[in-house]
Amino acid sequence: MEAICRVNLAWSHPLLRLSRLTHATVIRAHATNQPALLADPDLTDRADRGHQTLAYPAGHPDLLLARAVAHQIITSEEAELIAFTRLEGVPLSSYCRRRGLLYCTALKRRQRAETALYQALQQEELSSDL
């Protein structure tokens, strides 16, 4: 009933929105465990649990992106995409509208670029010269 009161019939696809609102309300109502805060990764000792941690290079994240472009790990467009959407907090949908890109295309590009960065950090390709 709460979801019905919140749906505006002037919205596009009101039935879909009603369905989503109802689903979210049911999930909240039947949640048995309250969400808990995650432990601070800097305060937990991962070595004792067998987890591998990444050694991030010192410096600003923009410098890391610039170094990755210089090493041809990612392209300058991918670095710009990561910088705007991850570092500056620009929503991916807004970035896509400004650049004339499809959301799915930009999302996949960002995922591939972040995977390439992750692998480069794991293999210490960027750590030595920052």
Short mmCIF file of C-alpha atoms in Angstrom, two decimals:
data_model
loop_
_atom_site.label_atom_id
_atom_site.label_comp_id
_atom_site.label_asym_id
_atom_site.label_seq_id
_atom_site.Cartn_x
_atom_site.Cartn_y
_atom_site.Cartn_z
CA MET A 1 0.00 0.00 0.00
CA GLU A 2 2.91 2.30 0.75
CA ALA A 3 4.28 1.84 -2.77
CA ILE A 4 0.90 2.61 -4.37
CA CYS A 5 0.81 5.95 -2.57
CA ARG A 6 4.29 6.83 -3.85
CA VAL A 7 3.71 6.04 -7.55
CA ASN A 8 2.84 8.99 -9.76
CA LEU A 9 0.83 8.00 -12.83
CA ALA A 10 2.51 10.81 -14.80
CA TRP A 11 5.84 8.97 -14.54
CA SER A 12 7.01 6.89 -17.45
CA HIS A 13 6.29 3.18 -16.91
CA PRO A 14 4.27 3.52 -13.68
CA LEU A 15 3.65 -0.24 -13.42
CA LEU A 16 7.36 -1.01 -13.56
CA ARG A 17 8.05 1.64 -10.92
CA LEU A 18 5.27 0.25 -8.73
CA SER A 19 6.77 -3.21 -9.04
CA ARG A 20 10.23 -1.96 -8.05
CA LEU A 21 8.92 0.06 -5.12
CA THR A 22 6.90 -2.92 -3.90
CA HIS A 23 9.88 -5.23 -4.23
CA ALA A 24 12.12 -2.88 -2.26
CA THR A 25 9.49 -2.47 0.45
CA VAL A 26 9.07 -6.25 0.80
CA ILE A 27 12.83 -6.76 1.01
CA ARG A 28 13.10 -4.11 3.74
CA ALA A 29 10.17 -5.57 5.67
CA HIS A 30 11.57 -9.09 5.68
CA ALA A 31 15.21 -8.28 6.28
CA THR A 32 16.26 -10.33 9.28
CA ASN A 33 19.76 -8.99 9.69
CA GLN A 34 20.38 -5.31 10.02
CA PRO A 35 23.22 -4.08 7.81
CA ALA A 36 26.53 -3.79 9.60
CA LEU A 37 29.46 -1.57 8.84
CA LEU A 38 32.38 -3.21 7.12
CA ALA A 39 35.64 -3.35 9.00
CA ASP A 40 38.19 -0.70 8.12
CA PRO A 41 40.65 -2.40 5.73
CA ASP A 42 43.54 -0.40 7.18
CA LEU A 43 42.87 -1.75 10.66
CA THR A 44 42.46 -5.43 9.82
CA ASP A 45 45.41 -7.73 9.38
CA ARG A 46 44.87 -9.57 6.12
CA ALA A 47 48.16 -11.43 6.23
CA ASP A 48 46.84 -13.60 9.07
CA ARG A 49 43.80 -14.57 7.01
CA GLY A 50 45.77 -15.33 3.83
CA HIS A 51 44.46 -12.43 1.76
CA GLN A 52 46.75 -10.67 -0.66
CA THR A 53 46.78 -6.90 -0.39
CA LEU A 54 47.78 -4.49 -3.12
CA ALA A 55 50.63 -2.08 -2.54
CA TYR A 56 49.36 1.16 -4.01
CA PRO A 57 51.97 3.56 -5.30
CA ALA A 58 52.36 6.81 -3.45
CA GLY A 59 50.89 9.93 -4.98
CA HIS A 60 47.65 11.26 -6.32
CA PRO A 61 45.30 8.93 -8.23
CA ASP A 62 45.56 11.23 -11.26
CA LEU A 63 49.29 10.51 -11.37
CA LEU A 64 48.56 6.79 -11.33
CA LEU A 65 46.18 7.20 -14.27
CA ALA A 66 48.74 9.33 -16.14
CA ARG A 67 51.44 6.70 -15.55
CA ALA A 68 49.08 3.94 -16.75
CA VAL A 69 48.45 5.91 -19.96
CA ALA A 70 52.19 6.46 -20.43
CA HIS A 71 52.78 2.70 -20.07
CA GLN A 72 49.90 2.04 -22.51
CA ILE A 73 48.00 0.02 -19.92
CA ILE A 74 44.89 2.12 -20.55
CA THR A 75 44.04 4.80 -23.09
CA SER A 76 43.68 8.49 -22.29
CA GLU A 77 39.92 8.22 -22.89
CA GLU A 78 39.68 5.40 -20.36
CA ALA A 79 41.72 7.41 -17.86
CA GLU A 80 39.39 10.37 -18.36
CA LEU A 81 36.36 8.12 -17.87
CA ILE A 82 37.77 6.75 -14.60
CA ALA A 83 38.84 10.19 -13.40
CA PHE A 84 35.46 11.80 -13.98
CA THR A 85 33.24 8.96 -12.78
CA ARG A 86 35.31 7.56 -9.92
CA LEU A 87 37.49 10.39 -8.64
CA GLU A 88 35.29 13.40 -9.28
CA GLY A 89 31.99 11.66 -8.57
CA VAL A 90 30.30 12.47 -11.89
CA PRO A 91 27.49 9.93 -12.45
CA LEU A 92 28.22 7.61 -15.35
CA SER A 93 24.87 8.49 -16.93
CA SER A 94 25.78 12.21 -16.94
CA TYR A 95 29.19 11.47 -18.40
CA CYS A 96 27.56 9.41 -21.17
CA ARG A 97 25.09 12.18 -22.03
CA ARG A 98 27.87 14.77 -22.30
CA ARG A 99 30.04 12.50 -24.46
CA GLY A 100 27.24 11.00 -26.56
CA LEU A 101 28.02 7.45 -25.41
CA LEU A 102 25.74 4.56 -24.61
CA TYR A 103 25.67 3.78 -20.89
CA CYS A 104 26.47 0.08 -21.43
CA THR A 105 29.44 0.96 -23.64
CA ALA A 106 30.94 3.34 -21.09
CA LEU A 107 30.32 0.88 -18.26
CA LYS A 108 32.16 -1.92 -20.10
CA ARG A 109 35.04 0.40 -21.02
CA ARG A 110 35.43 1.47 -17.42
CA GLN A 111 35.31 -2.12 -16.18
CA ARG A 112 37.98 -3.22 -18.65
CA ALA A 113 40.21 -0.26 -17.83
CA GLU A 114 39.87 -0.84 -14.08
CA THR A 115 40.69 -4.52 -14.56
CA ALA A 116 43.80 -3.58 -16.53
CA LEU A 117 44.83 -1.16 -13.76
CA TYR A 118 44.23 -3.79 -11.11
CA GLN A 119 46.36 -6.32 -12.95
CA ALA A 120 49.12 -3.76 -13.49
CA LEU A 121 49.13 -2.96 -9.78
CA GLN A 122 49.24 -6.64 -8.88
CA GLN A 123 52.19 -7.20 -11.20
CA GLU A 124 53.84 -4.01 -9.88
CA GLU A 125 54.11 -2.50 -13.35
CA LEU A 126 53.20 0.96 -12.05
CA SER A 127 54.75 0.91 -8.59
CA SER A 128 58.41 1.25 -9.46
CA ASP A 129 58.42 4.59 -11.20
CA LEU A 130 55.88 6.70 -9.33
#
